[in-house]
């Protein structure tokens, strides 16, 4: 099955870029229909536009509350016939209404081996804890932060000399491959 994908970002968008490239070069069957950012100043939006992808900024700060923001987001995604939402550095926790509407259609990438190191500052905490392995996880999004069903993971060895920055780089390289692999897997599972 080929999905109509929306990628939701807040920042840099390197995972987003890899998904767009995989779509453009036929590595995935699915189509990246749109990229949405809640942050009007993100560089990721410009990167997506350079690939001819339709972009949309829905700035959560312009809404009175989260429910209104998510309602607008949801309506936009419905209008675009989206059936797979890929969170890629999207820094908003989605609420119950949104998640219920898009049940098992939202996936996220997280830079740790969940269920370890949920939330923010994952690399720093991994270094501080002295873990020997870390990695990344793609999971379905449910109502609890970074707790939905795990779809796939990849690991990296953490060496003595690793810093927060070097670990982040190592994991990000794995993330880029894992996200594509998971989309391919979901395409197969839904055939
Ligand atoms: C990635 O580390 C991802 O795991 C996390 O946010 C970061 C986004 O990076 N959720 P990028 O914007 O894709 O470069």
Short mmCIF file of N, CA and C and ligand atoms in Angstrom, two decimals:
data_model
loop_
_atom_site.label_atom_id
_atom_site.label_comp_id
_atom_site.label_asym_id
_atom_site.label_seq_id
_atom_site.Cartn_x
_atom_site.Cartn_y
_atom_site.Cartn_z
N UNK A 1 0.83 -1.20 0.00
CA UNK A 1 0.00 0.00 0.00
C UNK A 1 0.87 1.26 0.00
N UNK A 2 0.44 2.23 -0.75
CA UNK A 2 1.16 3.51 -0.75
C UNK A 2 0.37 4.51 0.09
N UNK A 3 1.02 5.10 1.04
CA UNK A 3 0.35 6.07 1.91
C UNK A 3 0.44 7.48 1.34
N UNK A 4 -0.50 8.30 1.78
CA UNK A 4 -0.38 9.74 1.59
C UNK A 4 0.18 10.29 2.89
N UNK A 5 1.44 10.68 2.84
CA UNK A 5 2.15 11.05 4.07
C UNK A 5 2.14 12.56 4.31
N UNK A 6 1.94 12.91 5.58
CA UNK A 6 2.23 14.28 6.04
C UNK A 6 3.36 14.16 7.05
N UNK A 7 4.37 14.99 6.90
CA UNK A 7 5.46 15.00 7.88
C UNK A 7 5.30 16.25 8.73
N UNK A 8 5.29 16.05 10.03
CA UNK A 8 5.14 17.17 10.97
C UNK A 8 6.50 17.47 11.61
N UNK A 9 6.91 18.71 11.51
CA UNK A 9 8.23 19.11 12.04
C UNK A 9 8.11 20.36 12.90
N UNK A 10 9.19 20.63 13.63
CA UNK A 10 9.30 21.91 14.35
C UNK A 10 10.65 22.56 14.10
N UNK A 11 11.58 21.81 13.52
CA UNK A 11 12.95 22.33 13.45
C UNK A 11 13.69 22.02 12.18
N UNK A 12 14.84 21.43 12.38
CA UNK A 12 15.82 21.22 11.32
C UNK A 12 15.32 20.38 10.14
N UNK A 13 14.64 19.29 10.45
CA UNK A 13 14.02 18.49 9.40
C UNK A 13 14.94 17.55 8.65
N UNK A 14 15.98 17.01 9.30
CA UNK A 14 16.84 16.08 8.56
C UNK A 14 16.14 14.75 8.31
N UNK A 15 15.37 14.27 9.26
CA UNK A 15 14.57 13.05 9.00
C UNK A 15 13.54 13.29 7.91
N UNK A 16 12.91 14.46 7.99
CA UNK A 16 11.94 14.85 6.96
C UNK A 16 12.57 14.78 5.57
N UNK A 17 13.78 15.34 5.47
CA UNK A 17 14.47 15.37 4.18
C UNK A 17 14.73 13.96 3.65
N UNK A 18 15.13 13.06 4.52
CA UNK A 18 15.40 11.68 4.10
C UNK A 18 14.12 11.02 3.60
N UNK A 19 13.00 11.30 4.24
CA UNK A 19 11.73 10.70 3.80
C UNK A 19 11.35 11.28 2.43
N UNK A 20 11.52 12.60 2.28
CA UNK A 20 11.20 13.23 0.99
C UNK A 20 12.08 12.63 -0.11
N UNK A 21 13.37 12.48 0.19
CA UNK A 21 14.29 11.91 -0.82
C UNK A 21 13.91 10.48 -1.16
N UNK A 22 13.50 9.72 -0.15
CA UNK A 22 13.10 8.32 -0.40
C UNK A 22 11.86 8.27 -1.28
N UNK A 23 10.97 9.24 -1.10
CA UNK A 23 9.78 9.34 -1.95
C UNK A 23 10.18 9.72 -3.38
N UNK A 24 11.06 10.71 -3.48
CA UNK A 24 11.45 11.19 -4.81
C UNK A 24 12.23 10.14 -5.59
N UNK A 25 13.05 9.35 -4.89
CA UNK A 25 13.85 8.37 -5.66
C UNK A 25 13.21 6.97 -5.69
N UNK A 26 11.98 6.88 -5.23
CA UNK A 26 11.24 5.63 -5.36
C UNK A 26 11.59 4.55 -4.34
N UNK A 27 12.35 4.92 -3.31
CA UNK A 27 12.67 3.96 -2.25
C UNK A 27 11.42 3.58 -1.46
N UNK A 28 10.49 4.51 -1.37
CA UNK A 28 9.18 4.19 -0.77
C UNK A 28 8.11 4.44 -1.82
N UNK A 29 7.01 3.66 -1.68
CA UNK A 29 5.93 3.81 -2.67
C UNK A 29 5.03 5.00 -2.33
N UNK A 30 5.03 5.32 -1.03
CA UNK A 30 4.15 6.37 -0.53
C UNK A 30 4.55 7.74 -1.05
N UNK A 31 3.57 8.66 -0.97
CA UNK A 31 3.82 10.02 -1.45
C UNK A 31 3.88 11.00 -0.27
N UNK A 32 4.89 11.84 -0.26
CA UNK A 32 4.90 12.91 0.75
C UNK A 32 4.03 14.04 0.20
N UNK A 33 2.84 14.15 0.75
CA UNK A 33 1.87 15.11 0.23
C UNK A 33 2.16 16.50 0.78
N UNK A 34 2.52 16.55 2.05
CA UNK A 34 2.72 17.86 2.66
C UNK A 34 3.65 17.78 3.87
N UNK A 35 4.27 18.90 4.16
CA UNK A 35 5.07 19.05 5.38
C UNK A 35 4.45 20.18 6.18
N UNK A 36 4.18 19.91 7.44
CA UNK A 36 3.55 20.92 8.31
C UNK A 36 4.51 21.25 9.45
N UNK A 37 4.65 22.54 9.71
CA UNK A 37 5.45 22.96 10.87
C UNK A 37 4.60 23.83 11.78
N UNK A 38 4.77 23.64 13.07
CA UNK A 38 4.09 24.53 14.04
C UNK A 38 4.95 25.76 14.32
N UNK A 39 6.17 25.71 13.78
CA UNK A 39 7.12 26.80 14.03
C UNK A 39 7.33 27.57 12.72
N UNK A 40 6.95 28.85 12.69
CA UNK A 40 7.04 29.59 11.42
C UNK A 40 8.48 29.82 10.95
N UNK A 41 9.44 29.69 11.87
CA UNK A 41 10.83 30.03 11.49
C UNK A 41 11.70 28.82 11.19
N UNK A 42 11.10 27.66 11.03
CA UNK A 42 11.94 26.48 10.84
C UNK A 42 12.57 26.42 9.45
N UNK A 43 13.80 25.98 9.45
CA UNK A 43 14.53 25.84 8.19
C UNK A 43 14.00 24.65 7.39
N UNK A 44 13.40 23.70 8.10
CA UNK A 44 12.85 22.50 7.46
C UNK A 44 11.82 22.82 6.38
N UNK A 45 11.05 23.86 6.60
CA UNK A 45 10.01 24.24 5.63
C UNK A 45 10.67 24.63 4.29
N UNK A 46 11.74 25.37 4.38
CA UNK A 46 12.44 25.80 3.14
C UNK A 46 13.04 24.60 2.43
N UNK A 47 13.57 23.67 3.21
CA UNK A 47 14.14 22.46 2.60
C UNK A 47 13.06 21.69 1.86
N UNK A 48 11.89 21.55 2.47
CA UNK A 48 10.79 20.80 1.83
C UNK A 48 10.35 21.51 0.55
N UNK A 49 10.27 22.82 0.61
CA UNK A 49 9.86 23.59 -0.58
C UNK A 49 10.85 23.41 -1.72
N UNK A 50 12.12 23.27 -1.37
CA UNK A 50 13.12 23.11 -2.43
C UNK A 50 12.93 21.79 -3.18
N UNK A 51 12.15 20.87 -2.60
CA UNK A 51 11.82 19.61 -3.28
C UNK A 51 10.40 19.67 -3.88
N UNK A 52 9.82 20.84 -3.87
CA UNK A 52 8.49 21.01 -4.47
C UNK A 52 7.36 20.45 -3.63
N UNK A 53 7.60 20.26 -2.36
CA UNK A 53 6.55 19.72 -1.47
C UNK A 53 5.68 20.88 -0.96
N UNK A 54 4.37 20.62 -0.90
CA UNK A 54 3.46 21.64 -0.35
C UNK A 54 3.71 21.75 1.15
N UNK A 55 3.92 22.97 1.61
CA UNK A 55 4.17 23.16 3.04
C UNK A 55 3.09 24.02 3.67
N UNK A 56 2.99 23.87 4.98
CA UNK A 56 1.98 24.64 5.70
C UNK A 56 2.52 24.93 7.09
N UNK A 57 2.43 26.19 7.50
CA UNK A 57 2.76 26.54 8.88
C UNK A 57 1.45 26.69 9.64
N UNK A 58 1.31 25.92 10.71
CA UNK A 58 0.17 26.10 11.61
C UNK A 58 0.79 26.40 12.98
N UNK A 59 0.87 27.68 13.27
CA UNK A 59 1.59 28.14 14.46
C UNK A 59 0.69 27.99 15.70
N UNK A 60 1.08 27.10 16.59
CA UNK A 60 0.23 26.86 17.78
C UNK A 60 0.05 28.11 18.62
N UNK A 61 0.97 29.04 18.52
CA UNK A 61 0.89 30.28 19.33
C UNK A 61 -0.27 31.18 18.88
N UNK A 62 -0.75 30.94 17.67
CA UNK A 62 -1.84 31.79 17.17
C UNK A 62 -3.22 31.27 17.58
N UNK A 63 -3.25 30.23 18.36
CA UNK A 63 -4.53 29.66 18.79
C UNK A 63 -4.72 29.87 20.29
N UNK A 64 -6.00 29.95 20.69
CA UNK A 64 -6.29 30.18 22.11
C UNK A 64 -5.92 28.97 22.96
N UNK A 65 -6.06 27.80 22.36
CA UNK A 65 -5.75 26.59 23.13
C UNK A 65 -5.34 25.46 22.18
N UNK A 66 -4.86 24.38 22.80
CA UNK A 66 -4.35 23.24 22.04
C UNK A 66 -5.44 22.59 21.20
N UNK A 67 -6.65 22.55 21.76
CA UNK A 67 -7.75 21.89 21.04
C UNK A 67 -8.00 22.59 19.70
N UNK A 68 -8.00 23.91 19.71
CA UNK A 68 -8.23 24.67 18.47
C UNK A 68 -7.08 24.44 17.48
N UNK A 69 -5.88 24.45 17.99
CA UNK A 69 -4.69 24.21 17.14
C UNK A 69 -4.79 22.83 16.48
N UNK A 70 -5.10 21.83 17.28
CA UNK A 70 -5.13 20.46 16.75
C UNK A 70 -6.33 20.25 15.81
N UNK A 71 -7.42 20.97 16.06
CA UNK A 71 -8.59 20.87 15.18
C UNK A 71 -8.20 21.41 13.78
N UNK A 72 -7.53 22.52 13.76
CA UNK A 72 -7.10 23.11 12.48
C UNK A 72 -6.12 22.18 11.77
N UNK A 73 -5.21 21.62 12.54
CA UNK A 73 -4.23 20.68 11.97
C UNK A 73 -4.95 19.47 11.38
N UNK A 74 -5.87 18.93 12.15
CA UNK A 74 -6.60 17.75 11.73
C UNK A 74 -7.40 18.01 10.45
N UNK A 75 -8.08 19.15 10.41
CA UNK A 75 -8.88 19.48 9.22
C UNK A 75 -8.00 19.60 7.98
N UNK A 76 -6.84 20.20 8.17
CA UNK A 76 -5.91 20.34 7.05
C UNK A 76 -5.47 18.96 6.54
N UNK A 77 -5.16 18.07 7.46
CA UNK A 77 -4.68 16.74 7.07
C UNK A 77 -5.79 15.93 6.39
N UNK A 78 -7.02 16.07 6.89
CA UNK A 78 -8.15 15.40 6.24
C UNK A 78 -8.33 15.90 4.81
N UNK A 79 -8.23 17.22 4.66
CA UNK A 79 -8.41 17.83 3.34
C UNK A 79 -7.37 17.31 2.35
N UNK A 80 -6.20 17.00 2.86
CA UNK A 80 -5.12 16.51 2.00
C UNK A 80 -5.15 14.98 1.86
N UNK A 81 -6.19 14.35 2.39
CA UNK A 81 -6.35 12.87 2.31
C UNK A 81 -5.16 12.11 2.88
N UNK A 82 -4.66 12.59 3.98
CA UNK A 82 -3.49 11.96 4.62
C UNK A 82 -3.92 10.67 5.33
N UNK A 83 -3.12 9.62 5.18
CA UNK A 83 -3.39 8.42 5.97
C UNK A 83 -2.16 7.90 6.72
N UNK A 84 -1.08 8.67 6.70
CA UNK A 84 0.06 8.37 7.57
C UNK A 84 0.73 9.70 7.96
N UNK A 85 0.81 9.92 9.27
CA UNK A 85 1.43 11.15 9.79
C UNK A 85 2.76 10.77 10.42
N UNK A 86 3.83 11.32 9.87
CA UNK A 86 5.16 11.01 10.39
C UNK A 86 5.67 12.21 11.20
N UNK A 87 5.81 12.02 12.49
CA UNK A 87 6.37 13.08 13.32
C UNK A 87 7.89 12.99 13.21
N UNK A 88 8.51 14.11 12.91
CA UNK A 88 9.97 14.10 12.74
C UNK A 88 10.53 15.35 13.40
N UNK A 89 10.75 15.25 14.69
CA UNK A 89 11.20 16.42 15.44
C UNK A 89 10.07 17.41 15.64
N UNK A 90 8.86 16.91 15.81
CA UNK A 90 7.69 17.75 16.06
C UNK A 90 7.57 17.92 17.58
N UNK A 91 7.78 19.15 18.03
CA UNK A 91 7.96 19.37 19.48
C UNK A 91 6.66 19.72 20.21
N UNK A 92 5.57 19.13 19.79
CA UNK A 92 4.29 19.31 20.50
C UNK A 92 3.78 17.95 20.91
N UNK A 93 3.26 17.86 22.12
CA UNK A 93 2.62 16.61 22.55
C UNK A 93 1.17 16.67 22.07
N UNK A 94 0.76 15.68 21.29
CA UNK A 94 -0.59 15.70 20.71
C UNK A 94 -1.62 15.20 21.72
N UNK A 95 -2.77 15.84 21.71
CA UNK A 95 -3.82 15.53 22.70
C UNK A 95 -4.70 14.36 22.29
N UNK A 96 -5.54 13.98 23.26
CA UNK A 96 -6.41 12.81 23.13
C UNK A 96 -7.30 12.87 21.88
N UNK A 97 -7.95 14.03 21.66
CA UNK A 97 -8.87 14.16 20.51
C UNK A 97 -8.17 13.85 19.20
N UNK A 98 -7.01 14.47 19.05
CA UNK A 98 -6.25 14.30 17.80
C UNK A 98 -5.82 12.84 17.64
N UNK A 99 -5.32 12.29 18.70
CA UNK A 99 -4.79 10.92 18.63
C UNK A 99 -5.91 9.90 18.37
N UNK A 100 -7.07 10.13 18.96
CA UNK A 100 -8.20 9.23 18.72
C UNK A 100 -8.62 9.28 17.25
N UNK A 101 -8.66 10.50 16.71
CA UNK A 101 -9.06 10.66 15.30
C UNK A 101 -8.08 9.95 14.36
N UNK A 102 -6.81 9.98 14.72
CA UNK A 102 -5.78 9.44 13.83
C UNK A 102 -5.16 8.17 14.40
N UNK A 103 -5.99 7.38 15.05
CA UNK A 103 -5.49 6.19 15.74
C UNK A 103 -4.69 5.27 14.80
N UNK A 104 -3.47 4.93 15.21
CA UNK A 104 -2.53 4.07 14.47
C UNK A 104 -2.15 4.62 13.09
N UNK A 105 -2.34 5.91 12.95
CA UNK A 105 -1.91 6.55 11.70
C UNK A 105 -0.80 7.57 11.98
N UNK A 106 -0.38 7.64 13.25
CA UNK A 106 0.68 8.59 13.61
C UNK A 106 1.88 7.80 14.11
N UNK A 107 3.04 8.07 13.50
CA UNK A 107 4.26 7.42 13.99
C UNK A 107 5.28 8.51 14.33
N UNK A 108 6.20 8.15 15.22
CA UNK A 108 7.20 9.13 15.68
C UNK A 108 8.57 8.46 15.73
N UNK A 109 9.60 9.28 15.55
CA UNK A 109 10.96 8.76 15.76
C UNK A 109 11.54 9.41 17.00
N UNK A 110 12.18 8.57 17.82
CA UNK A 110 12.72 9.05 19.09
C UNK A 110 14.18 8.60 19.21
N UNK A 111 15.06 9.50 19.68
CA UNK A 111 16.49 9.14 19.68
C UNK A 111 16.97 8.38 20.92
N UNK A 112 16.27 7.30 21.23
CA UNK A 112 16.76 6.39 22.28
C UNK A 112 16.13 5.03 22.05
N UNK A 113 16.62 4.06 22.80
CA UNK A 113 16.00 2.74 22.74
C UNK A 113 14.85 2.74 23.75
N UNK A 114 13.69 3.12 23.28
CA UNK A 114 12.52 3.12 24.19
C UNK A 114 12.29 1.71 24.70
N UNK A 115 11.84 1.52 25.94
CA UNK A 115 11.28 2.55 26.81
C UNK A 115 12.30 3.33 27.63
N UNK A 116 13.61 3.19 27.34
CA UNK A 116 14.58 4.02 28.06
C UNK A 116 14.58 5.45 27.52
N UNK A 117 14.81 6.38 28.38
CA UNK A 117 15.01 7.78 28.03
C UNK A 117 13.87 8.38 27.19
N UNK A 118 12.67 8.31 27.74
CA UNK A 118 11.55 9.02 27.11
C UNK A 118 11.75 10.52 27.32
N UNK A 119 11.10 11.33 26.50
CA UNK A 119 11.14 12.78 26.71
C UNK A 119 12.37 13.44 26.11
N UNK A 120 12.76 14.55 26.73
CA UNK A 120 13.82 15.39 26.16
C UNK A 120 15.21 15.03 26.71
N UNK A 121 16.22 15.64 26.13
CA UNK A 121 17.63 15.48 26.57
C UNK A 121 18.07 14.01 26.64
N UNK A 122 17.62 13.25 25.68
CA UNK A 122 17.90 11.80 25.70
C UNK A 122 19.40 11.50 25.62
N UNK A 123 20.10 12.23 24.75
CA UNK A 123 21.53 11.91 24.55
C UNK A 123 22.33 12.24 25.81
N UNK A 124 22.01 13.38 26.40
CA UNK A 124 22.71 13.82 27.61
C UNK A 124 22.49 12.79 28.73
N UNK A 125 21.26 12.36 28.87
CA UNK A 125 20.95 11.40 29.94
C UNK A 125 21.63 10.05 29.68
N UNK A 126 21.68 9.67 28.41
CA UNK A 126 22.31 8.39 28.07
C UNK A 126 23.80 8.43 28.43
N UNK A 127 24.45 9.56 28.11
CA UNK A 127 25.88 9.71 28.44
C UNK A 127 26.06 9.70 29.96
N UNK A 128 25.23 10.47 30.64
CA UNK A 128 25.34 10.56 32.11
C UNK A 128 25.16 9.20 32.79
N UNK A 129 24.25 8.41 32.22
CA UNK A 129 23.97 7.10 32.82
C UNK A 129 25.03 6.05 32.47
N UNK A 130 25.89 6.42 31.52
CA UNK A 130 26.96 5.50 31.13
C UNK A 130 26.47 4.27 30.38
N UNK A 131 25.37 4.41 29.64
CA UNK A 131 24.90 3.23 28.89
C UNK A 131 25.92 2.85 27.81
N UNK A 132 25.99 1.60 27.51
CA UNK A 132 26.97 1.12 26.52
C UNK A 132 26.35 1.06 25.13
N UNK A 133 25.04 0.99 25.09
CA UNK A 133 24.32 0.99 23.81
C UNK A 133 23.16 1.98 23.91
N UNK A 134 22.96 2.70 22.81
CA UNK A 134 21.74 3.50 22.71
C UNK A 134 21.22 3.31 21.30
N UNK A 135 20.37 4.20 20.82
CA UNK A 135 19.86 4.00 19.48
C UNK A 135 18.63 4.84 19.22
N UNK A 136 17.77 4.33 18.35
CA UNK A 136 16.57 5.08 18.02
C UNK A 136 15.39 4.13 17.84
N UNK A 137 14.21 4.70 17.97
CA UNK A 137 12.98 3.91 17.94
C UNK A 137 11.94 4.61 17.07
N UNK A 138 11.25 3.86 16.24
CA UNK A 138 10.04 4.39 15.60
C UNK A 138 8.86 3.66 16.22
N UNK A 139 7.89 4.45 16.67
CA UNK A 139 6.75 3.86 17.39
C UNK A 139 5.44 4.56 16.99
N UNK A 140 4.34 3.84 17.20
CA UNK A 140 3.04 4.49 17.04
C UNK A 140 2.87 5.49 18.16
N UNK A 141 2.12 6.55 17.90
CA UNK A 141 1.91 7.58 18.93
C UNK A 141 0.58 7.32 19.62
N UNK A 142 0.66 7.23 20.94
CA UNK A 142 -0.57 7.13 21.72
C UNK A 142 -0.62 8.30 22.71
N UNK A 143 -1.50 8.21 23.68
CA UNK A 143 -1.70 9.37 24.56
C UNK A 143 -0.55 9.61 25.55
N UNK A 144 0.28 8.60 25.77
CA UNK A 144 1.39 8.80 26.72
C UNK A 144 2.67 9.07 25.95
N UNK A 145 3.43 9.98 26.47
CA UNK A 145 4.64 10.44 25.78
C UNK A 145 5.62 9.28 25.49
N UNK A 146 5.96 9.12 24.22
CA UNK A 146 6.97 8.14 23.78
C UNK A 146 6.68 6.72 24.27
N UNK A 147 5.40 6.38 24.34
CA UNK A 147 5.03 5.09 24.93
C UNK A 147 4.22 4.17 24.02
N UNK A 148 3.95 4.62 22.80
CA UNK A 148 3.14 3.79 21.90
C UNK A 148 3.91 2.55 21.43
N UNK A 149 3.17 1.64 20.82
CA UNK A 149 3.76 0.37 20.37
C UNK A 149 5.00 0.61 19.50
N UNK A 150 6.05 -0.12 19.82
CA UNK A 150 7.31 0.02 19.08
C UNK A 150 7.20 -0.72 17.74
N UNK A 151 7.58 -0.04 16.67
CA UNK A 151 7.54 -0.67 15.34
C UNK A 151 8.92 -1.25 15.01
N UNK A 152 9.97 -0.44 15.25
CA UNK A 152 11.32 -0.95 15.00
C UNK A 152 12.34 -0.06 15.72
N UNK A 153 13.53 -0.62 15.88
CA UNK A 153 14.60 0.10 16.57
C UNK A 153 15.93 -0.19 15.88
N UNK A 154 16.90 0.69 16.12
CA UNK A 154 18.27 0.38 15.68
C UNK A 154 19.21 0.83 16.80
N UNK A 155 20.36 0.17 16.89
CA UNK A 155 21.24 0.45 18.02
C UNK A 155 22.56 1.09 17.59
N UNK A 156 23.16 1.84 18.50
CA UNK A 156 24.54 2.30 18.32
C UNK A 156 25.31 1.97 19.60
N UNK A 157 26.59 1.70 19.42
CA UNK A 157 27.48 1.45 20.55
C UNK A 157 27.90 2.81 21.10
N UNK A 158 27.82 3.00 22.38
CA UNK A 158 28.27 4.26 22.99
C UNK A 158 29.70 4.02 23.50
N UNK A 159 30.64 4.81 22.97
CA UNK A 159 32.02 4.58 23.40
C UNK A 159 32.39 5.54 24.53
N UNK A 160 33.50 5.21 25.20
CA UNK A 160 33.99 6.02 26.33
C UNK A 160 34.15 7.49 25.91
N UNK A 161 34.59 7.67 24.66
CA UNK A 161 34.91 9.04 24.22
C UNK A 161 33.69 9.79 23.71
N UNK A 162 32.54 9.16 23.66
CA UNK A 162 31.36 9.85 23.12
C UNK A 162 30.91 11.00 24.02
N UNK A 163 30.50 12.09 23.36
CA UNK A 163 29.89 13.22 24.07
C UNK A 163 28.43 13.24 23.64
N UNK A 164 27.68 14.14 24.25
CA UNK A 164 26.27 14.31 23.87
C UNK A 164 26.17 14.58 22.37
N UNK A 165 27.09 15.43 21.88
CA UNK A 165 27.04 15.83 20.46
C UNK A 165 27.40 14.67 19.54
N UNK A 166 28.46 13.94 19.87
CA UNK A 166 28.87 12.84 18.98
C UNK A 166 27.82 11.73 18.99
N UNK A 167 27.21 11.50 20.15
CA UNK A 167 26.17 10.46 20.23
C UNK A 167 24.95 10.86 19.39
N UNK A 168 24.61 12.14 19.49
CA UNK A 168 23.47 12.65 18.72
C UNK A 168 23.68 12.42 17.23
N UNK A 169 24.93 12.72 16.77
CA UNK A 169 25.25 12.54 15.35
C UNK A 169 25.14 11.08 14.94
N UNK A 170 25.71 10.21 15.78
CA UNK A 170 25.69 8.77 15.46
C UNK A 170 24.26 8.26 15.37
N UNK A 171 23.45 8.68 16.34
CA UNK A 171 22.06 8.18 16.37
C UNK A 171 21.27 8.74 15.19
N UNK A 172 21.51 10.02 14.88
CA UNK A 172 20.76 10.64 13.78
C UNK A 172 21.00 9.90 12.46
N UNK A 173 22.24 9.45 12.24
CA UNK A 173 22.52 8.69 11.02
C UNK A 173 21.70 7.41 10.96
N UNK A 174 21.53 6.78 12.11
CA UNK A 174 20.71 5.56 12.18
C UNK A 174 19.23 5.90 11.99
N UNK A 175 18.81 7.03 12.56
CA UNK A 175 17.41 7.45 12.45
C UNK A 175 17.00 7.57 10.98
N UNK A 176 17.90 8.20 10.21
CA UNK A 176 17.58 8.45 8.81
C UNK A 176 17.27 7.16 8.05
N UNK A 177 17.97 6.10 8.40
CA UNK A 177 17.75 4.82 7.71
C UNK A 177 16.52 4.12 8.30
N UNK A 178 16.39 4.20 9.62
CA UNK A 178 15.30 3.48 10.28
C UNK A 178 13.93 3.99 9.84
N UNK A 179 13.81 5.30 9.71
CA UNK A 179 12.48 5.84 9.36
C UNK A 179 12.02 5.31 8.00
N UNK A 180 12.95 5.25 7.05
CA UNK A 180 12.62 4.75 5.71
C UNK A 180 12.25 3.26 5.78
N UNK A 181 13.05 2.51 6.55
CA UNK A 181 12.80 1.07 6.69
C UNK A 181 11.39 0.82 7.27
N UNK A 182 11.02 1.64 8.25
CA UNK A 182 9.70 1.46 8.88
C UNK A 182 8.57 1.78 7.90
N UNK A 183 8.74 2.84 7.13
CA UNK A 183 7.69 3.18 6.15
C UNK A 183 7.54 2.04 5.15
N UNK A 184 8.68 1.50 4.70
CA UNK A 184 8.63 0.35 3.77
C UNK A 184 7.91 -0.83 4.41
N UNK A 185 8.20 -1.06 5.68
CA UNK A 185 7.57 -2.17 6.39
C UNK A 185 6.05 -1.97 6.50
N UNK A 186 5.63 -0.75 6.81
CA UNK A 186 4.20 -0.47 6.92
C UNK A 186 3.52 -0.61 5.56
N UNK A 187 4.22 -0.21 4.51
CA UNK A 187 3.65 -0.35 3.16
C UNK A 187 3.39 -1.83 2.88
N UNK A 188 4.34 -2.67 3.26
CA UNK A 188 4.21 -4.13 3.02
C UNK A 188 3.08 -4.70 3.87
N UNK A 189 3.06 -4.33 5.15
CA UNK A 189 2.06 -4.87 6.07
C UNK A 189 0.64 -4.53 5.64
N UNK A 190 0.49 -3.41 4.95
CA UNK A 190 -0.86 -2.97 4.58
C UNK A 190 -1.24 -3.43 3.17
N UNK A 191 -0.38 -4.20 2.51
CA UNK A 191 -0.70 -4.69 1.15
C UNK A 191 -1.83 -5.71 1.18
C1 LIG B 1 15.54 13.57 16.03
O1 LIG B 1 16.60 13.23 16.87
C2 LIG B 1 14.30 12.79 16.40
O2 LIG B 1 14.57 11.53 16.90
C3 LIG B 1 13.69 13.66 17.49
O3 LIG B 1 13.94 14.98 17.07
C4 LIG B 1 15.10 15.02 16.26
C5 LIG B 1 14.72 15.68 14.97
O4 LIG B 1 15.82 15.88 14.14
N1 LIG B 1 12.31 13.35 17.70
P1 LIG B 1 15.62 16.37 12.65
O5 LIG B 1 14.78 17.63 12.73
O6 LIG B 1 14.92 15.30 11.89
O7 LIG B 1 16.99 16.66 12.15
#
